Amino acid sequence: HRFRVLVIGRANAGKTTILQRVCNTTDQPEIFDGEGHKVCVIHSWVQRGYHNIEDELVFRSNSRFVFHDSRGFEAGSEEQFDKMKEFVMDRAKTAKLDKRIHAIWYCIPLTDSHRMVTAAETKFFEECDTGHVPVIVLQTKADSLELEAVQQLEQEGLSIDDESREAALAKEILDYHIAKLKHWLDFCRFPPHDYLTLTGMDEEGADCTPLLRCTANALREEGLQKLLISTQQSNLGLCIEYTIME
């Protein structure tokens, strides 16, 4: 009765903020082991170096979601990569339905446009066959491109008072980064199922409907779609949308 997501991404990718917005909270998650026992205080999760992919991150505001954090292998640790790969292979195919992961969110920040795809991303999409579990690349911190657009306008000696010109340039920069990212990842052995650009995640009450809709559409089983939608009792629009589709 819980929807389980593996979240992957660098330390500055905005993962925590996304999970908080999905669960409509500003609190930190509680951490449990696979048996349901609380394993540490909340603050331990945010400490550098803490990463146990088996642990479950649950927010009190919406306990129907269970998150796993892969932190560790992105830093280049072969041991942590092997643990993450083993976890994915095991949890994607396990017969224990309550332990199976249903989706993977891979967060890549657009603030690191000079190194959007590192060795960690390449290794993951070349070596990790997630089977029926869809991997969705979340392009985070897209709002930062507005600043990049302003800086470019200033360098060209153009006025930054023209909001339409600034918006058009920001979109042009965004489209360029998305195309570059897709060019890198789509030719990998196991490319992402889909891509999604996230904006406004720093704002409390940010709309996560696009993320939930994208995830639901990526799921192959109708039962999993219903499970995901059922976690969003406060998102009436999304519930109505999928009821009509059904």
GROMACS .gro file of C-alpha atoms in nm:
model
  246
    1HIS     CA    1   0.000   0.000   0.000
    2ARG     CA    2   0.303   0.233  -0.029
    3PHE     CA    3   0.471   0.376  -0.337
    4ARG     CA    4   0.848   0.329  -0.326
    5VAL     CA    5   1.095   0.556  -0.508
    6LEU     CA    6   1.474   0.543  -0.538
    7VAL     CA    7   1.617   0.895  -0.562
    8ILE     CA    8   1.959   0.941  -0.720
    9GLY     CA    9   2.160   1.259  -0.757
   10ARG     CA   10   2.448   1.469  -0.635
   11ALA     CA   11   2.451   1.649  -0.305
   12ASN     CA   12   2.345   1.980  -0.465
   13ALA     CA   13   2.077   1.839  -0.693
   14GLY     CA   14   1.782   1.952  -0.479
   15LYS     CA   15   1.662   1.602  -0.391
   16THR     CA   16   1.543   1.682  -0.040
   17THR     CA   17   1.341   1.981  -0.158
   18ILE     CA   18   1.165   1.773  -0.424
   19LEU     CA   19   1.068   1.504  -0.174
   20GLN     CA   20   0.939   1.766   0.068
   21ARG     CA   21   0.726   1.927  -0.202
   22VAL     CA   22   0.585   1.590  -0.313
   23CYS     CA   23   0.485   1.518   0.047
   24ASN     CA   24   0.371   1.877   0.109
   25THR     CA   25   0.598   1.944   0.405
   26THR     CA   26   0.907   2.137   0.512
   27ASP     CA   27   1.008   1.876   0.770
   28GLN     CA   28   1.299   1.635   0.736
   29PRO     CA   29   1.212   1.266   0.688
   30GLU     CA   30   1.217   0.997   0.951
   31ILE     CA   31   1.455   0.710   0.877
   32PHE     CA   32   1.371   0.343   0.921
   33ASP     CA   33   1.545   0.017   0.845
   34GLY     CA   34   1.383  -0.253   0.635
   35GLU     CA   35   1.205  -0.393   0.941
   36GLY     CA   36   1.035  -0.066   1.024
   37HIS     CA   37   1.263   0.033   1.315
   38LYS     CA   38   1.380   0.392   1.342
   39VAL     CA   39   1.754   0.376   1.290
   40CYS     CA   40   1.883   0.726   1.368
   41VAL     CA   41   1.788   1.083   1.439
   42ILE     CA   42   1.673   1.289   1.146
   43HIS     CA   43   1.984   1.509   1.145
   44SER     CA   44   2.209   1.213   1.068
   45TRP     CA   45   2.056   1.190   0.722
   46VAL     CA   46   2.191   1.527   0.617
   47GLN     CA   47   2.540   1.468   0.749
   48ARG     CA   48   2.804   1.428   0.481
   49GLY     CA   49   2.907   1.068   0.434
   50TYR     CA   50   2.585   0.910   0.559
   51HIS     CA   51   2.437   0.681   0.296
   52ASN     CA   52   2.261   0.352   0.348
   53ILE     CA   53   2.050   0.284   0.045
   54GLU     CA   54   1.851   0.017   0.231
   55ASP     CA   55   1.711   0.270   0.477
   56GLU     CA   56   1.362   0.406   0.419
   57LEU     CA   57   1.292   0.779   0.427
   58VAL     CA   58   0.934   0.858   0.525
   59PHE     CA   59   0.769   1.196   0.581
   60ARG     CA   60   0.500   1.213   0.848
   61SER     CA   61   0.285   1.430   0.621
   62ASN     CA   62   0.249   1.145   0.370
   63SER     CA   63   0.363   0.804   0.488
   64ARG     CA   64   0.225   0.643   0.170
   65PHE     CA   65   0.553   0.737   0.002
   66VAL     CA   66   0.879   0.554   0.082
   67PHE     CA   67   1.204   0.696  -0.051
   68HIS     CA   68   1.552   0.549  -0.078
   69ASP     CA   69   1.858   0.770  -0.122
   70SER     CA   70   2.151   0.644  -0.327
   71ARG     CA   71   2.395   0.907  -0.201
   72GLY     CA   72   2.750   0.782  -0.214
   73PHE     CA   73   2.819   0.638  -0.556
   74GLU     CA   74   2.797   0.978  -0.727
   75ALA     CA   75   3.128   1.066  -0.564
   76GLY     CA   76   3.298   0.792  -0.762
   77SER     CA   77   3.304   0.511  -0.507
   78GLU     CA   78   3.310   0.175  -0.687
   79GLU     CA   79   3.190   0.001  -0.371
   80GLN     CA   80   2.890   0.233  -0.335
   81PHE     CA   81   2.805   0.194  -0.703
   82ASP     CA   82   2.803  -0.184  -0.668
   83LYS     CA   83   2.574  -0.157  -0.363
   84MET     CA   84   2.338   0.071  -0.552
   85LYS     CA   85   2.333  -0.160  -0.856
   86GLU     CA   86   2.268  -0.464  -0.639
   87PHE     CA   87   1.987  -0.279  -0.461
   88VAL     CA   88   1.824  -0.183  -0.792
   89MET     CA   89   1.849  -0.534  -0.935
   90ASP     CA   90   1.709  -0.691  -0.619
   91ARG     CA   91   1.429  -0.443  -0.551
   92ALA     CA   92   1.317  -0.425  -0.913
   93LYS     CA   93   1.246  -0.798  -0.933
   94THR     CA   94   1.173  -0.908  -0.577
   95ALA     CA   95   0.863  -1.119  -0.521
   96LYS     CA   96   0.799  -0.924  -0.199
   97LEU     CA   97   0.564  -0.662  -0.337
   98ASP     CA   98   0.595  -0.435  -0.034
   99LYS     CA   99   0.974  -0.414  -0.089
  100ARG     CA  100   0.971  -0.352  -0.464
  101ILE     CA  101   1.076  -0.012  -0.598
  102HIS     CA  102   0.829   0.135  -0.844
  103ALA     CA  103   1.020   0.428  -0.995
  104ILE     CA  104   1.362   0.592  -0.999
  105TRP     CA  105   1.408   0.969  -1.002
  106TYR     CA  106   1.756   1.068  -1.123
  107CYS     CA  107   1.819   1.434  -1.037
  108ILE     CA  108   2.062   1.635  -1.249
  109PRO     CA  109   2.098   2.006  -1.161
  110LEU     CA  110   2.112   2.251  -1.449
  111THR     CA  111   2.332   2.474  -1.235
  112ASP     CA  112   2.615   2.234  -1.322
  113SER     CA  113   2.571   2.290  -1.695
  114HIS     CA  114   2.944   2.247  -1.755
  115ARG     CA  115   2.932   1.894  -1.612
  116MET     CA  116   2.571   1.779  -1.635
  117VAL     CA  117   2.680   1.427  -1.722
  118THR     CA  118   2.965   1.298  -1.508
  119ALA     CA  119   3.124   0.955  -1.490
  120ALA     CA  120   2.854   0.857  -1.237
  121GLU     CA  121   2.567   0.927  -1.477
  122THR     CA  122   2.743   0.753  -1.764
  123LYS     CA  123   2.818   0.449  -1.550
  124PHE     CA  124   2.459   0.425  -1.426
  125PHE     CA  125   2.293   0.448  -1.768
  126GLU     CA  126   2.547   0.216  -1.928
  127GLU     CA  127   2.544  -0.058  -1.664
  128CYS     CA  128   2.216  -0.049  -1.469
  129ASP     CA  129   1.934  -0.242  -1.628
  130THR     CA  130   1.634  -0.141  -1.415
  131GLY     CA  131   1.396  -0.372  -1.601
  132HIS     CA  132   1.034  -0.259  -1.577
  133VAL     CA  133   1.118   0.015  -1.325
  134PRO     CA  134   1.117   0.348  -1.515
  135VAL     CA  135   1.401   0.594  -1.467
  136ILE     CA  136   1.296   0.957  -1.500
  137VAL     CA  137   1.567   1.222  -1.525
  138LEU     CA  138   1.465   1.529  -1.327
  139GLN     CA  139   1.639   1.842  -1.451
  140THR     CA  140   1.644   2.044  -1.132
  141LYS     CA  141   1.717   2.407  -1.051
  142ALA     CA  142   1.607   2.524  -1.395
  143ASP     CA  143   1.523   2.860  -1.236
  144SER     CA  144   1.896   2.937  -1.227
  145LEU     CA  145   1.893   2.975  -1.605
  146GLU     CA  146   1.714   3.308  -1.566
  147LEU     CA  147   2.027   3.446  -1.400
  148GLU     CA  148   2.239   3.297  -1.677
  149ALA     CA  149   2.018   3.476  -1.930
  150VAL     CA  150   2.059   3.809  -1.748
  151GLN     CA  151   2.437   3.768  -1.738
  152GLN     CA  152   2.446   3.688  -2.110
  153LEU     CA  153   2.237   3.995  -2.192
  154GLU     CA  154   2.472   4.212  -1.987
  155GLN     CA  155   2.776   4.067  -2.164
  156GLU     CA  156   2.615   4.150  -2.499
  157GLY     CA  157   2.552   4.506  -2.380
  158LEU     CA  158   2.177   4.466  -2.411
  159SER     CA  159   1.910   4.597  -2.176
  160ILE     CA  160   1.798   4.358  -1.903
  161ASP     CA  161   1.471   4.546  -1.856
  162ASP     CA  162   1.306   4.360  -2.142
  163GLU     CA  163   1.138   4.072  -1.957
  164SER     CA  164   1.018   3.904  -2.276
  165ARG     CA  165   1.372   3.900  -2.417
  166GLU     CA  166   1.505   3.762  -2.089
  167ALA     CA  167   1.238   3.489  -2.081
  168ALA     CA  168   1.303   3.396  -2.444
  169LEU     CA  169   1.677   3.373  -2.386
  170ALA     CA  170   1.628   3.164  -2.069
  171LYS     CA  171   1.409   2.922  -2.267
  172GLU     CA  172   1.669   2.909  -2.543
  173ILE     CA  173   1.939   2.823  -2.289
  174LEU     CA  174   1.713   2.562  -2.126
  175ASP     CA  175   1.633   2.398  -2.460
  176TYR     CA  176   2.004   2.385  -2.540
  177HIS     CA  177   2.089   2.215  -2.208
  178ILE     CA  178   1.802   1.965  -2.246
  179ALA     CA  179   1.910   1.876  -2.599
  180LYS     CA  180   2.269   1.831  -2.484
  181LEU     CA  181   2.164   1.611  -2.193
  182LYS     CA  182   1.942   1.393  -2.410
  183HIS     CA  183   2.220   1.359  -2.667
  184TRP     CA  184   2.449   1.220  -2.398
  185LEU     CA  185   2.205   0.987  -2.225
  186ASP     CA  186   1.981   0.864  -2.507
  187PHE     CA  187   2.272   0.680  -2.665
  188CYS     CA  188   2.359   0.493  -2.346
  189ARG     CA  189   2.281   0.124  -2.318
  190PHE     CA  190   1.994   0.181  -2.073
  191PRO     CA  191   1.864   0.534  -2.144
  192PRO     CA  192   1.608   0.713  -1.924
  193HIS     CA  193   1.240   0.648  -1.977
  194ASP     CA  194   1.162   1.018  -1.971
  195TYR     CA  195   1.293   1.367  -1.887
  196LEU     CA  196   1.124   1.636  -1.681
  197THR     CA  197   1.232   1.992  -1.607
  198LEU     CA  198   1.140   2.115  -1.259
  199THR     CA  199   1.102   2.481  -1.167
  200GLY     CA  200   0.985   2.663  -0.858
  201MET     CA  201   1.071   2.377  -0.623
  202ASP     CA  202   1.222   2.622  -0.372
  203GLU     CA  203   0.879   2.774  -0.320
  204GLU     CA  204   0.664   2.628  -0.045
  205GLY     CA  205   0.353   2.476  -0.197
  206ALA     CA  206   0.516   2.423  -0.537
  207ASP     CA  207   0.305   2.221  -0.780
  208CYS     CA  208   0.435   1.865  -0.818
  209THR     CA  209   0.158   1.754  -1.053
  210PRO     CA  210   0.392   1.738  -1.359
  211LEU     CA  211   0.629   1.506  -1.170
  212LEU     CA  212   0.349   1.278  -1.049
  213ARG     CA  213   0.183   1.273  -1.391
  214CYS     CA  214   0.512   1.193  -1.565
  215THR     CA  215   0.581   0.912  -1.317
  216ALA     CA  216   0.231   0.769  -1.350
  217ASN     CA  217   0.253   0.771  -1.728
  218ALA     CA  218   0.586   0.587  -1.712
  219LEU     CA  219   0.442   0.299  -1.510
  220ARG     CA  220   0.348  -0.007  -1.712
  221GLU     CA  221   0.097  -0.153  -1.469
  222GLU     CA  222  -0.241   0.012  -1.414
  223GLY     CA  223  -0.233  -0.104  -1.052
  224LEU     CA  224   0.086   0.092  -0.991
  225GLN     CA  225  -0.066   0.402  -1.146
  226LYS     CA  226  -0.361   0.371  -0.908
  227LEU     CA  227  -0.121   0.321  -0.616
  228LEU     CA  228   0.070   0.637  -0.702
  229ILE     CA  229  -0.243   0.844  -0.755
  230SER     CA  230  -0.390   0.714  -0.428
  231THR     CA  231  -0.099   0.872  -0.239
  232GLN     CA  232  -0.213   1.213  -0.361
  233GLN     CA  233  -0.544   1.251  -0.185
  234SER     CA  234  -0.496   1.628  -0.162
  235ASN     CA  235  -0.429   1.660  -0.537
  236LEU     CA  236  -0.790   1.635  -0.651
  237GLY     CA  237  -0.714   1.751  -1.004
  238LEU     CA  238  -0.474   1.463  -1.065
  239CYS     CA  239  -0.712   1.211  -0.908
  240ILE     CA  240  -0.999   1.331  -1.129
  241GLU     CA  241  -0.776   1.326  -1.438
  242TYR     CA  242  -0.685   0.959  -1.394
  243THR     CA  243  -1.038   0.862  -1.293
  244ILE     CA  244  -1.166   1.006  -1.621
  245MET     CA  245  -0.890   0.829  -1.816
  246GLU     CA  246  -0.986   0.499  -1.653
   0.00000   0.00000   0.00000
